[in-house]
Tab-separated table of C-alpha atoms in Angstrom:
chain	number	residue	atom	x	y	z
A	1	MET	CA	17.395	-30.399	148.868
A	2	SER	CA	20.107	-28.453	150.595
A	3	ASP	CA	19.281	-24.777	151.188
A	4	ALA	CA	22.964	-23.879	151.106
A	5	LEU	CA	23.266	-25.310	147.594
A	6	ILE	CA	20.283	-23.317	146.324
A	7	GLU	CA	21.622	-20.145	147.934
A	8	PHE	CA	24.987	-20.710	146.281
A	9	ILE	CA	23.391	-21.177	142.862
A	10	LYS	CA	21.359	-17.991	143.274
A	11	ASP	CA	24.476	-16.075	144.289
A	12	SER	CA	26.373	-17.488	141.320
A	13	TYR	CA	23.699	-16.158	138.956
A	14	LYS	CA	24.339	-12.670	140.309
A	15	THR	CA	27.963	-12.926	139.233
A	16	GLY	CA	26.829	-13.997	135.743
A	17	LYS	CA	27.893	-17.634	135.843
A	18	THR	CA	26.290	-20.218	133.567
A	19	HIS	CA	24.991	-23.656	134.559
A	20	LYS	CA	28.128	-25.273	133.181
A	21	GLU	CA	30.395	-23.081	135.287
A	22	ILE	CA	28.350	-23.527	138.442
A	23	ARG	CA	28.278	-27.288	137.919
A	24	SER	CA	32.023	-27.586	137.556
A	25	ILE	CA	32.699	-25.406	140.625
A	26	LEU	CA	30.308	-27.467	142.769
A	27	GLU	CA	31.583	-30.808	141.551
A	28	GLU	CA	35.154	-29.757	142.159
A	29	SER	CA	34.215	-28.856	145.732
A	30	GLY	CA	32.905	-32.371	146.265
A	31	TRP	CA	29.141	-32.039	145.761
A	32	PRO	CA	27.637	-35.217	144.285
A	33	SER	CA	26.678	-34.619	140.650
A	34	GLU	CA	23.138	-35.987	141.227
A	35	LEU	CA	22.434	-33.338	143.835
A	36	VAL	CA	23.982	-30.595	141.707
A	37	ASN	CA	21.911	-31.580	138.685
A	38	GLU	CA	18.744	-31.738	140.714
A	39	ALA	CA	19.406	-28.306	142.200
A	40	LEU	CA	20.284	-26.751	138.834
A	41	ASP	CA	17.191	-28.333	137.276
A	42	GLN	CA	15.086	-25.986	139.303
A	43	PHE	CA	16.351	-22.951	137.410
A	44	VAL	CA	16.244	-21.842	133.805
A	45	ASP	CA	19.649	-22.161	132.116
A	46	ARG	CA	19.971	-18.606	130.804
A	47	SER	CA	22.420	-15.866	131.659
A	48	SER	CA	20.504	-13.433	133.762
A	49	GLU	CA	21.288	-11.350	136.830
A	50	VAL	CA	18.833	-13.263	138.935
A	51	ALA	CA	18.036	-16.956	139.104
A	52	ILE	CA	14.838	-17.696	137.168
A	53	PRO	CA	12.991	-20.573	138.794
A	54	LYS	CA	11.532	-23.249	136.529
A	55	PRO	CA	7.826	-23.910	136.963
A	56	ILE	CA	7.637	-26.946	139.249
A	57	ILE	CA	4.883	-29.462	138.853
A	58	PHE	CA	3.782	-30.392	142.334
A	59	ALA	CA	2.226	-33.712	143.193
A	60	SER	CA	-0.649	-34.001	140.798
A	61	PRO	CA	-4.150	-34.403	142.226
A	62	ARG	CA	-4.061	-37.956	140.875
A	63	LEU	CA	-1.124	-38.868	143.079
A	64	VAL	CA	-2.742	-37.204	146.070
A	65	ALA	CA	-5.951	-39.176	145.578
A	66	LEU	CA	-4.011	-42.401	144.984
A	67	ASN	CA	-1.997	-41.971	148.152
A	68	ILE	CA	-5.048	-41.239	150.288
A	69	PHE	CA	-6.753	-44.299	148.806
A	70	PHE	CA	-3.651	-46.432	149.380
A	71	PHE	CA	-3.490	-45.561	153.056
A	72	LEU	CA	-7.246	-46.040	153.461
A	73	VAL	CA	-7.111	-49.601	152.121
A	74	LEU	CA	-3.904	-50.218	154.075
A	75	TYR	CA	-5.593	-49.204	157.342
A	76	LEU	CA	-8.669	-51.299	156.543
A	77	SER	CA	-6.525	-54.341	155.705
A	78	ILE	CA	-4.454	-54.054	158.874
A	79	TYR	CA	-7.531	-53.538	161.061
A	80	ASN	CA	-9.356	-56.527	159.608
A	81	VAL	CA	-6.371	-58.910	159.626
A	82	VAL	CA	-5.739	-58.049	163.281
A	83	ALA	CA	-9.456	-58.459	164.022
A	84	ILE	CA	-9.403	-61.951	162.452
A	85	LEU	CA	-6.350	-62.896	164.510
A	86	PHE	CA	-8.061	-61.652	167.683
A	87	THR	CA	-11.229	-63.577	166.826
A	88	PHE	CA	-9.120	-66.732	166.394
A	89	LEU	CA	-7.718	-66.137	169.860
A	90	ASP	CA	-11.212	-65.594	171.300
A	91	TYR	CA	-12.252	-68.885	169.715
A	92	TYR	CA	-9.264	-71.087	170.521
A	93	LEU	CA	-8.440	-69.635	173.923
A	94	PRO	CA	-11.774	-68.945	175.616
A	95	ASP	CA	-11.300	-66.902	178.733
A	96	GLY	CA	-13.092	-68.440	181.681
A	97	ILE	CA	-13.734	-65.225	183.522
A	98	GLY	CA	-14.435	-63.365	180.312
A	99	ARG	CA	-12.976	-60.150	181.593
A	100	THR	CA	-9.637	-59.688	179.894
A	101	ARG	CA	-11.022	-59.562	176.408
A	102	GLY	CA	-8.673	-56.887	175.172
A	103	ALA	CA	-9.333	-54.862	172.086
A	104	PHE	CA	-11.651	-55.663	169.167
A	105	TYR	CA	-14.005	-57.722	171.312
A	106	SER	CA	-16.949	-58.597	169.154
A	107	TYR	CA	-20.435	-59.106	170.565
A	108	LYS	CA	-21.488	-60.796	167.356
A	109	PRO	CA	-21.255	-64.573	167.020
A	110	ILE	CA	-17.724	-65.519	165.951
A	111	GLY	CA	-18.871	-66.828	162.539
A	112	THR	CA	-20.705	-63.601	161.658
A	113	ALA	CA	-17.789	-61.443	162.770
A	114	LEU	CA	-15.238	-63.558	160.882
A	115	ARG	CA	-17.203	-63.433	157.632
A	116	GLY	CA	-17.339	-59.631	157.836
A	117	TYR	CA	-13.601	-59.287	158.472
A	118	LEU	CA	-12.786	-61.856	155.797
A	119	ALA	CA	-14.853	-60.002	153.176
A	120	SER	CA	-13.005	-56.748	153.956
A	121	VAL	CA	-9.574	-58.406	153.805
A	122	ILE	CA	-10.325	-60.071	150.464
A	123	CYS	CA	-11.399	-56.713	148.997
A	124	CYS	CA	-8.710	-54.505	150.555
A	125	VAL	CA	-5.455	-56.507	150.382
A	126	PRO	CA	-5.353	-56.741	146.552
A	127	LEU	CA	-6.208	-53.025	146.407
A	128	VAL	CA	-3.218	-52.207	148.664
A	129	TRP	CA	-0.953	-53.999	146.231
A	130	PHE	CA	-2.632	-52.512	143.156
A	131	SER	CA	-2.749	-48.898	144.341
A	132	ASN	CA	0.874	-49.129	145.499
A	133	ARG	CA	1.887	-50.286	142.029
A	134	VAL	CA	-0.049	-47.456	140.395
A	135	ILE	CA	1.615	-44.923	142.704
A	136	ILE	CA	5.130	-46.220	141.965
A	137	LYS	CA	4.377	-46.142	138.228
A	138	ALA	CA	2.943	-42.625	138.401
A	139	ILE	CA	5.961	-41.360	140.340
A	140	SER	CA	8.460	-42.902	137.919
A	141	VAL	CA	6.616	-41.724	134.787
A	142	THR	CA	6.164	-38.118	135.913
A	143	LYS	CA	9.629	-38.172	137.561
A	144	GLN	CA	8.085	-36.412	140.495
A	145	ARG	CA	9.640	-36.602	143.865
A	146	VAL	CA	7.659	-38.336	146.613
A	147	PRO	CA	4.508	-36.238	146.965
A	148	ARG	CA	4.228	-34.313	150.181
A	149	ILE	CA	0.863	-35.943	150.953
A	150	ARG	CA	2.559	-39.353	151.078
A	151	LEU	CA	5.059	-38.186	153.650
A	152	LYS	CA	2.244	-36.628	155.667
A	153	LEU	CA	0.247	-39.867	155.568
A	154	ILE	CA	3.306	-41.911	156.518
A	155	TYR	CA	3.850	-39.679	159.526
A	156	LEU	CA	0.130	-39.902	160.353
A	157	THR	CA	0.390	-43.701	160.183
A	158	MET	CA	3.367	-43.668	162.514
A	159	PHE	CA	1.524	-41.287	164.836
A	160	ILE	CA	-1.517	-43.593	164.996
A	161	GLY	CA	0.832	-46.522	165.522
A	162	ALA	CA	2.521	-44.740	168.406
A	163	CYS	CA	-0.897	-44.016	169.979
A	164	VAL	CA	-1.932	-47.678	169.643
A	165	LEU	CA	1.363	-48.767	171.182
A	166	LEU	CA	0.878	-46.348	174.069
A	167	GLY	CA	-2.677	-47.547	174.720
A	168	ASN	CA	-1.402	-51.094	174.480
A	169	ALA	CA	1.227	-50.501	177.137
A	170	ILE	CA	-1.264	-48.778	179.472
A	171	TYR	CA	-3.751	-51.658	179.153
A	172	PHE	CA	-0.989	-54.182	179.658
A	173	ILE	CA	0.134	-52.611	182.923
A	174	TYR	CA	-3.473	-52.096	184.042
A	175	TYR	CA	-4.340	-55.766	183.543
A	176	PHE	CA	-1.039	-56.818	185.079
A	177	LEU	CA	-1.798	-54.803	188.216
A	178	SER	CA	-5.359	-56.211	188.355
A	179	GLY	CA	-3.893	-59.711	188.267
A	180	GLU	CA	-5.786	-60.569	185.066
A	181	LEU	CA	-2.935	-61.078	182.681
A	182	GLY	CA	-4.276	-64.018	180.698
A	183	LEU	CA	-2.417	-65.797	177.900
A	184	ARG	CA	-4.930	-64.577	175.344
A	185	PHE	CA	-4.490	-60.942	176.286
A	186	LEU	CA	-0.709	-61.348	176.303
A	187	ILE	CA	-0.758	-62.716	172.745
A	188	LYS	CA	-2.985	-59.831	171.616
A	189	VAL	CA	-0.522	-57.320	173.073
A	190	ILE	CA	2.391	-59.095	171.371
A	191	ILE	CA	0.584	-59.130	167.988
A	192	LEU	CA	-0.138	-55.398	168.139
A	193	SER	CA	3.399	-54.567	169.265
A	194	LEU	CA	4.970	-56.626	166.467
A	195	LEU	CA	2.638	-55.056	163.898
A	196	ILE	CA	3.402	-51.479	164.960
A	197	SER	CA	7.144	-52.193	165.133
A	198	GLY	CA	7.001	-53.609	161.610
A	199	LEU	CA	5.175	-50.505	160.356
A	200	PHE	CA	7.702	-48.246	162.055
A	201	ILE	CA	10.720	-50.048	160.613
A	202	PHE	CA	9.157	-50.199	157.141
A	203	TYR	CA	8.230	-46.546	156.915
A	204	ASN	CA	11.395	-45.365	158.616
A	205	ILE	CA	13.312	-46.944	155.738
A	206	GLU	CA	11.126	-45.151	153.182
A	207	ILE	CA	11.454	-41.812	154.981
A	208	LYS	CA	15.231	-42.154	155.223
A	209	GLN	CA	15.496	-42.998	151.529
A	210	THR	CA	13.311	-39.999	150.644
A	211	GLU	CA	15.422	-37.704	152.799
A	212	LYS	CA	18.572	-39.045	151.203
A	213	LYS	CA	17.191	-38.176	147.781
A	214	ALA	CA	16.128	-34.714	148.888
B	1	MET	CA	21.284	-52.680	150.396
B	2	LYS	CA	20.479	-53.739	153.921
B	3	SER	CA	17.462	-51.469	154.370
B	4	GLU	CA	15.937	-52.530	151.045
B	5	PHE	CA	16.318	-56.161	152.056
B	6	LEU	CA	14.650	-55.384	155.374
B	7	SER	CA	11.643	-53.644	153.801
B	8	LYS	CA	11.241	-56.500	151.303
B	9	LEU	CA	11.431	-58.972	154.162
B	10	ILE	CA	8.679	-57.083	156.015
B	11	ILE	CA	6.480	-57.089	152.889
B	12	TYR	CA	6.934	-60.839	152.336
B	13	ILE	CA	6.358	-61.736	155.992
B	14	SER	CA	3.157	-59.660	156.103
B	15	LEU	CA	1.962	-61.223	152.849
B	16	LEU	CA	2.579	-64.672	154.277
B	17	ILE	CA	0.686	-63.813	157.469
B	18	VAL	CA	-2.236	-62.388	155.466
B	19	LEU	CA	-2.408	-65.545	153.331
B	20	ILE	CA	-2.351	-67.830	156.377
B	21	VAL	CA	-4.987	-65.725	158.147
B	22	ILE	CA	-7.286	-65.717	155.097
B	23	SER	CA	-7.062	-69.472	154.523
B	24	TRP	CA	-7.477	-70.264	158.196
B	25	ALA	CA	-10.511	-67.995	158.428
B	26	PHE	CA	-11.961	-69.629	155.313
B	27	ILE	CA	-11.609	-73.062	156.928
B	28	LEU	CA	-13.196	-71.798	160.140
B	29	VAL	CA	-16.225	-70.038	158.614
B	30	GLY	CA	-17.013	-72.977	156.333
B	31	SER	CA	-18.528	-73.107	152.884
B	32	PRO	CA	-21.513	-70.961	151.791
B	33	SER	CA	-23.694	-74.086	151.462
B	34	LEU	CA	-22.843	-75.125	155.037
B	35	ASN	CA	-23.701	-71.617	156.253
B	36	ARG	CA	-26.999	-71.762	154.370
B	37	ARG	CA	-27.885	-74.969	156.190
B	38	ILE	CA	-26.872	-73.429	159.518
B	39	SER	CA	-29.118	-70.408	158.793
B	40	ALA	CA	-32.035	-72.712	157.959
B	41	ASP	CA	-31.554	-74.478	161.308
B	42	ARG	CA	-31.500	-71.148	163.084
B	43	ILE	CA	-34.793	-70.148	161.467
B	44	ARG	CA	-36.236	-73.531	162.523
B	45	ILE	CA	-35.193	-72.879	166.119
B	46	SER	CA	-36.654	-69.382	166.135
B	47	ARG	CA	-39.958	-70.640	164.672
B	48	LEU	CA	-40.109	-73.540	167.144
B	49	SER	CA	-39.510	-71.062	169.930
B	50	ILE	CA	-42.464	-68.924	168.792
B	51	LEU	CA	-44.580	-72.062	168.382
B	52	LYS	CA	-43.726	-73.224	171.911
B	53	ASN	CA	-44.701	-69.835	173.358
B	54	GLU	CA	-47.956	-69.812	171.395
B	55	ILE	CA	-48.886	-73.304	172.618
B	56	GLN	CA	-48.156	-72.276	176.187
B	57	LYS	CA	-50.281	-69.157	175.722
B	58	TYR	CA	-53.097	-71.257	174.246
B	59	TYR	CA	-52.948	-73.543	177.282
B	60	LYS	CA	-53.101	-70.585	179.649
B	61	ASN	CA	-56.216	-69.220	177.957
B	62	ASN	CA	-58.052	-72.472	177.201
B	63	LYS	CA	-56.842	-74.742	180.017
B	64	LYS	CA	-56.031	-77.391	177.431
B	65	LEU	CA	-53.403	-78.020	174.776
B	66	PRO	CA	-54.330	-77.373	171.143
B	67	SER	CA	-55.168	-80.657	169.391
B	68	GLU	CA	-53.357	-79.524	166.208
B	69	ILE	CA	-50.930	-76.690	165.650
B	70	THR	CA	-53.302	-75.366	162.999
B	71	ASP	CA	-55.667	-74.546	165.885
B	72	LEU	CA	-53.353	-71.762	166.848
B	73	LYS	CA	-54.168	-69.837	163.724
B	74	ILE	CA	-57.912	-70.352	164.082
B	75	ASN	CA	-57.736	-68.910	167.554
B	76	ASN	CA	-55.877	-65.993	166.064
B	77	TYR	CA	-52.921	-66.213	168.376
B	78	SER	CA	-50.431	-66.178	165.549
B	79	TYR	CA	-48.513	-63.066	164.663
B	80	ARG	CA	-46.600	-64.735	161.857
B	81	GLU	CA	-48.432	-67.256	159.834
B	82	ASP	CA	-45.446	-69.309	158.857
B	83	PHE	CA	-44.051	-70.006	162.332
B	84	ARG	CA	-45.689	-73.435	162.221
B	85	ASN	CA	-43.820	-74.437	159.054
B	86	ASP	CA	-40.367	-75.661	158.303
B	87	PRO	CA	-38.654	-72.837	156.334
B	88	ILE	CA	-37.399	-75.192	153.593
B	89	THR	CA	-40.034	-77.949	153.215
B	90	LYS	CA	-42.942	-75.625	154.166
B	91	GLU	CA	-44.545	-78.533	156.034
B	92	ASN	CA	-45.931	-78.167	159.539
B	93	PHE	CA	-43.607	-79.101	162.372
B	94	ASP	CA	-44.459	-82.351	164.173
B	95	TYR	CA	-46.517	-81.713	167.282
B	96	HIS	CA	-47.386	-84.460	169.778
B	97	ILE	CA	-49.395	-84.232	172.966
B	98	LEU	CA	-47.674	-86.401	175.583
B	99	ASN	CA	-50.142	-85.866	178.417
B	100	GLN	CA	-52.358	-83.071	179.719
B	101	THR	CA	-49.488	-80.720	180.500
B	102	GLU	CA	-46.647	-81.918	178.296
B	103	PHE	CA	-46.068	-81.738	174.582
B	104	LYS	CA	-43.342	-82.463	172.052
B	105	LEU	CA	-42.174	-80.440	169.035
B	106	CYS	CA	-40.072	-82.094	166.346
B	107	ALA	CA	-38.177	-80.874	163.297
B	108	GLU	CA	-35.697	-82.122	160.719
B	109	PHE	CA	-32.351	-80.426	161.336
B	110	ALA	CA	-29.674	-80.170	158.667
B	111	LEU	CA	-26.812	-80.193	161.167
B	112	SER	CA	-26.136	-80.846	164.802
B	113	SER	CA	-26.114	-77.660	166.895
B	114	GLU	CA	-22.504	-78.476	167.858
B	115	LYS	CA	-21.469	-77.747	164.290
B	116	ALA	CA	-23.034	-74.301	164.422
B	117	ILE	CA	-21.116	-73.271	167.529
B	118	LEU	CA	-19.505	-70.368	165.664
B	119	GLU	CA	-22.926	-68.855	165.000
B	120	GLN	CA	-23.896	-68.722	168.635
B	121	SER	CA	-23.760	-65.409	170.372
B	122	ARG	CA	-21.825	-65.525	173.609
B	123	TYR	CA	-24.835	-64.008	175.325
B	124	ASP	CA	-27.359	-66.474	174.008
B	125	THR	CA	-28.793	-68.013	177.159
B	126	ASN	CA	-31.241	-70.177	175.176
B	127	SER	CA	-28.596	-72.174	173.345
B	128	GLU	CA	-28.604	-74.938	175.983
B	129	LEU	CA	-32.372	-75.348	175.703
B	130	TRP	CA	-32.269	-75.712	171.936
B	131	LYS	CA	-29.357	-78.130	171.567
B	132	HIS	CA	-30.171	-80.645	168.864
B	133	ASP	CA	-28.701	-83.451	166.800
B	134	GLU	CA	-28.644	-83.797	163.028
B	135	GLY	CA	-31.843	-85.118	161.417
B	136	HIS	CA	-35.147	-85.667	163.189
B	137	TYR	CA	-35.010	-84.198	166.679
B	138	CYS	CA	-37.725	-83.574	169.289
B	139	PHE	CA	-37.943	-81.106	172.154
B	140	LYS	CA	-40.124	-81.842	175.163
B	141	PHE	CA	-41.929	-78.959	176.883
B	142	LYS	CA	-44.258	-78.415	179.784
B	143	THR	CA	-47.194	-76.050	179.736
B	144	LYS	CA	-46.005	-74.575	183.086
């Protein structure tokens, strides 16, 4: 929401203008009617010397809990899918020297590790889909804007992604300099980089759309 | 909308990857009944390993091999009563004296140890010693 627009509406109240008058002035000056309506919706439509703000319902605790849960199951799903992929690589491309194991190296037998990851993926992936649906429904029913917690968690996700990418790059160069750049490690680095890039692109789109609305 | 198409594309690609990963992992880990048989074989190996150690200990103390594996219990060397039995059939493992210092232990295995390769820890140094085929298989040991 533009601060300038809000300031203008507040100033207009002081001169005794009504919502209708303010709306027509703004729309004539080229403000999109959606933005004008959204801005005016924040104030009570009554002639008064000062702008009376409408009580705003902030993101309900339900949405906060749902979003935290959504990101929790999302993280678990991503971790376990990547772990399965890495276990596949450990199985199909055994490393002779056994030194460049990369991340997620499991000391457990491959079968035991895979069953654990598989169980988590089967539980978490449907929950990602389900909780996302519930969130979208809750947002559209309550007509709330994207709750602040969601934006915070998206940025947290991107922050973690950036850290993983950084660690990835450092490891890559370290192994390269040690002359241990095996095929398996290379594929692991590529998988992580693709995953993080996908996350970045996906959430960048959501953030941009949210900012456009705001 | 280009961006909406892109985010949908990302969702569908990730869904596809997740589905492939899940089915592939399912194929690799095998069915629950297969894993049950693998676990039974692992218990057999661990019991045979205890049995082998107990026989070797018996030989060290008595300067002769036990004539039956039930002797081990009488001499009170056992710390787990059932290590002489097959976990499923509950029958004693086959024990044969080959000569004064060599003996043979046999068991019925559900699967060849090659099929249980996924269940082996990468640090299991004993896996070579306990390689076995499917069905009746015997291991030869010395008293040392």
